Short mmCIF file of C-alpha atoms in Angstrom, two decimals:
data_model
loop_
_atom_site.label_atom_id
_atom_site.label_comp_id
_atom_site.label_asym_id
_atom_site.label_seq_id
_atom_site.Cartn_x
_atom_site.Cartn_y
_atom_site.Cartn_z
CA MET A 183 -0.06 -0.07 -0.14
CA SER A 184 1.43 3.38 -0.89
CA ALA A 185 1.75 6.42 1.56
CA ILE A 186 -1.30 8.81 1.91
CA HIS A 187 -0.54 12.17 0.44
CA THR A 188 -0.68 15.01 3.07
CA PRO A 189 -1.41 18.18 1.29
CA SER A 190 1.44 20.85 1.49
CA LYS A 191 -1.05 23.81 2.86
CA ALA A 192 -2.64 23.16 6.41
CA LEU A 193 -6.18 24.81 5.47
CA ILE A 194 -8.63 24.12 2.68
CA ASP A 195 -11.46 26.38 1.53
CA HIS A 196 -13.98 23.80 0.22
CA ARG A 197 -16.66 25.43 -1.52
CA VAL A 198 -19.98 24.40 -2.85
CA TYR A 199 -22.45 26.55 -5.02
CA THR A 200 -25.64 25.10 -6.10
CA ILE A 201 -26.50 26.31 -9.31
CA ALA A 202 -30.14 26.91 -10.67
CA LEU A 203 -31.53 24.20 -12.60
CA ARG A 204 -30.15 23.95 -16.39
CA LYS A 205 -27.97 27.00 -15.79
CA MET A 206 -24.49 25.45 -15.00
CA PRO A 207 -23.04 26.29 -18.53
CA GLU A 208 -24.11 29.86 -18.04
CA PHE A 209 -22.59 30.01 -14.41
CA VAL A 210 -19.18 28.18 -15.70
CA GLU A 211 -19.01 30.91 -18.42
CA VAL A 212 -19.53 33.94 -15.88
CA PHE A 213 -17.28 32.22 -13.42
CA ASN A 214 -14.50 31.86 -15.87
CA ARG A 215 -14.84 35.16 -17.43
CA LEU A 216 -15.44 37.43 -14.56
CA ALA A 217 -14.43 35.70 -11.42
CA MET A 218 -11.10 33.55 -12.45
CA PRO A 219 -8.96 36.45 -13.25
CA ILE A 220 -9.83 37.91 -9.74
CA LEU A 221 -9.28 34.76 -7.99
CA MET A 222 -6.09 34.14 -9.94
CA GLU A 223 -4.70 37.54 -8.73
CA THR A 224 -6.01 37.33 -5.22
CA LEU A 225 -6.18 33.73 -3.82
CA GLY A 226 -3.75 32.12 -6.36
CA HIS A 227 -4.06 28.85 -8.12
CA PRO A 228 -6.94 26.51 -7.12
CA LEU A 229 -6.57 22.92 -6.10
CA GLY A 230 -9.21 22.22 -8.71
CA PHE A 231 -12.86 22.34 -9.68
CA TRP A 232 -15.66 19.71 -9.78
CA THR A 233 -19.49 19.37 -10.42
CA SER A 234 -21.53 16.81 -8.69
CA VAL A 235 -22.46 13.63 -10.45
CA VAL A 236 -24.11 11.59 -7.54
CA GLY A 237 -26.02 12.93 -4.47
CA PRO A 238 -27.17 16.59 -4.54
CA GLN A 239 -27.22 17.80 -8.12
CA ASN A 240 -26.30 21.06 -9.89
CA GLN A 241 -23.38 21.73 -7.57
CA PHE A 242 -20.04 23.43 -8.56
CA ILE A 243 -17.37 22.63 -6.15
CA HIS A 244 -14.04 24.33 -5.91
CA LEU A 245 -10.92 24.13 -3.54
CA TRP A 246 -8.30 26.60 -2.64
CA ALA A 247 -5.11 25.90 -0.24
CA TYR A 248 -4.07 28.29 2.49
CA GLU A 249 -1.18 28.35 4.93
CA ASP A 250 -3.27 29.14 7.87
CA LEU A 251 -6.32 31.14 8.83
CA ALA A 252 -4.57 34.50 8.88
CA ASP A 253 -3.41 33.60 4.91
CA TYR A 254 -7.20 32.77 4.19
CA GLU A 255 -8.40 35.96 5.74
CA ARG A 256 -5.65 38.15 4.01
CA ARG A 257 -6.40 36.55 0.64
CA CYS A 258 -10.28 36.54 0.69
CA LEU A 259 -10.08 40.18 1.87
CA ALA A 260 -8.17 41.19 -1.26
CA ARG A 261 -10.59 38.99 -3.26
CA ASP A 262 -13.71 40.50 -1.63
CA THR A 263 -12.36 44.43 -2.00
CA HIS A 264 -11.11 43.82 -5.63
CA ARG A 265 -12.44 46.57 -7.68
CA ASP A 266 -13.81 43.93 -10.35
CA PHE A 267 -15.45 41.76 -7.87
CA PRO A 268 -18.89 43.35 -7.72
CA ALA A 269 -19.22 42.59 -11.38
CA TYR A 270 -18.83 39.15 -10.97
CA LEU A 271 -21.32 38.76 -8.06
CA ALA A 272 -23.87 40.97 -10.05
CA ALA A 273 -23.53 38.57 -13.16
CA SER A 274 -23.72 35.40 -11.08
CA GLY A 275 -26.21 36.19 -8.36
CA HIS A 276 -29.29 34.91 -10.14
CA LEU A 277 -27.40 31.84 -11.12
CA ILE A 278 -26.54 30.61 -7.56
CA THR A 279 -29.39 29.22 -5.28
CA ALA A 280 -27.00 28.19 -2.25
CA GLN A 281 -23.40 28.63 -1.02
CA GLU A 282 -21.58 26.35 1.41
CA THR A 283 -18.03 27.25 2.55
CA ARG A 284 -16.13 25.08 4.67
CA LEU A 285 -12.66 25.42 6.02
CA ILE A 286 -10.96 22.02 6.50
CA ARG A 287 -7.82 20.89 7.96
CA ALA A 288 -5.15 18.59 6.64
CA VAL A 289 -4.44 15.43 9.12
CA PRO A 290 -0.95 14.35 8.87
CA MET A 291 -1.25 10.51 8.08
CA PRO A 292 1.36 7.86 8.14
#
């Protein structure tokens, strides 16, 4: 059995957006066009993006890694106060029906 990979960053922001029925393509287009440039500038590179297949449907999931809570707060403040962020919020608001944000910690495993 191979060793379990422990992420190099201690804190993961696990976000789940529930998207309005049949609006996922529109949401992804708006997210790529308006949010991604801001997120890359303020949060850095994400761990990845997923959509739900089994279980609750119409969910868009993304993960971002941080050194610690202070790093998370600093980078999120930069995102939230970015001059272009309100345009993304306005363009995506009608597409998102719910949002969950979890901060999860890495657990070192042997």
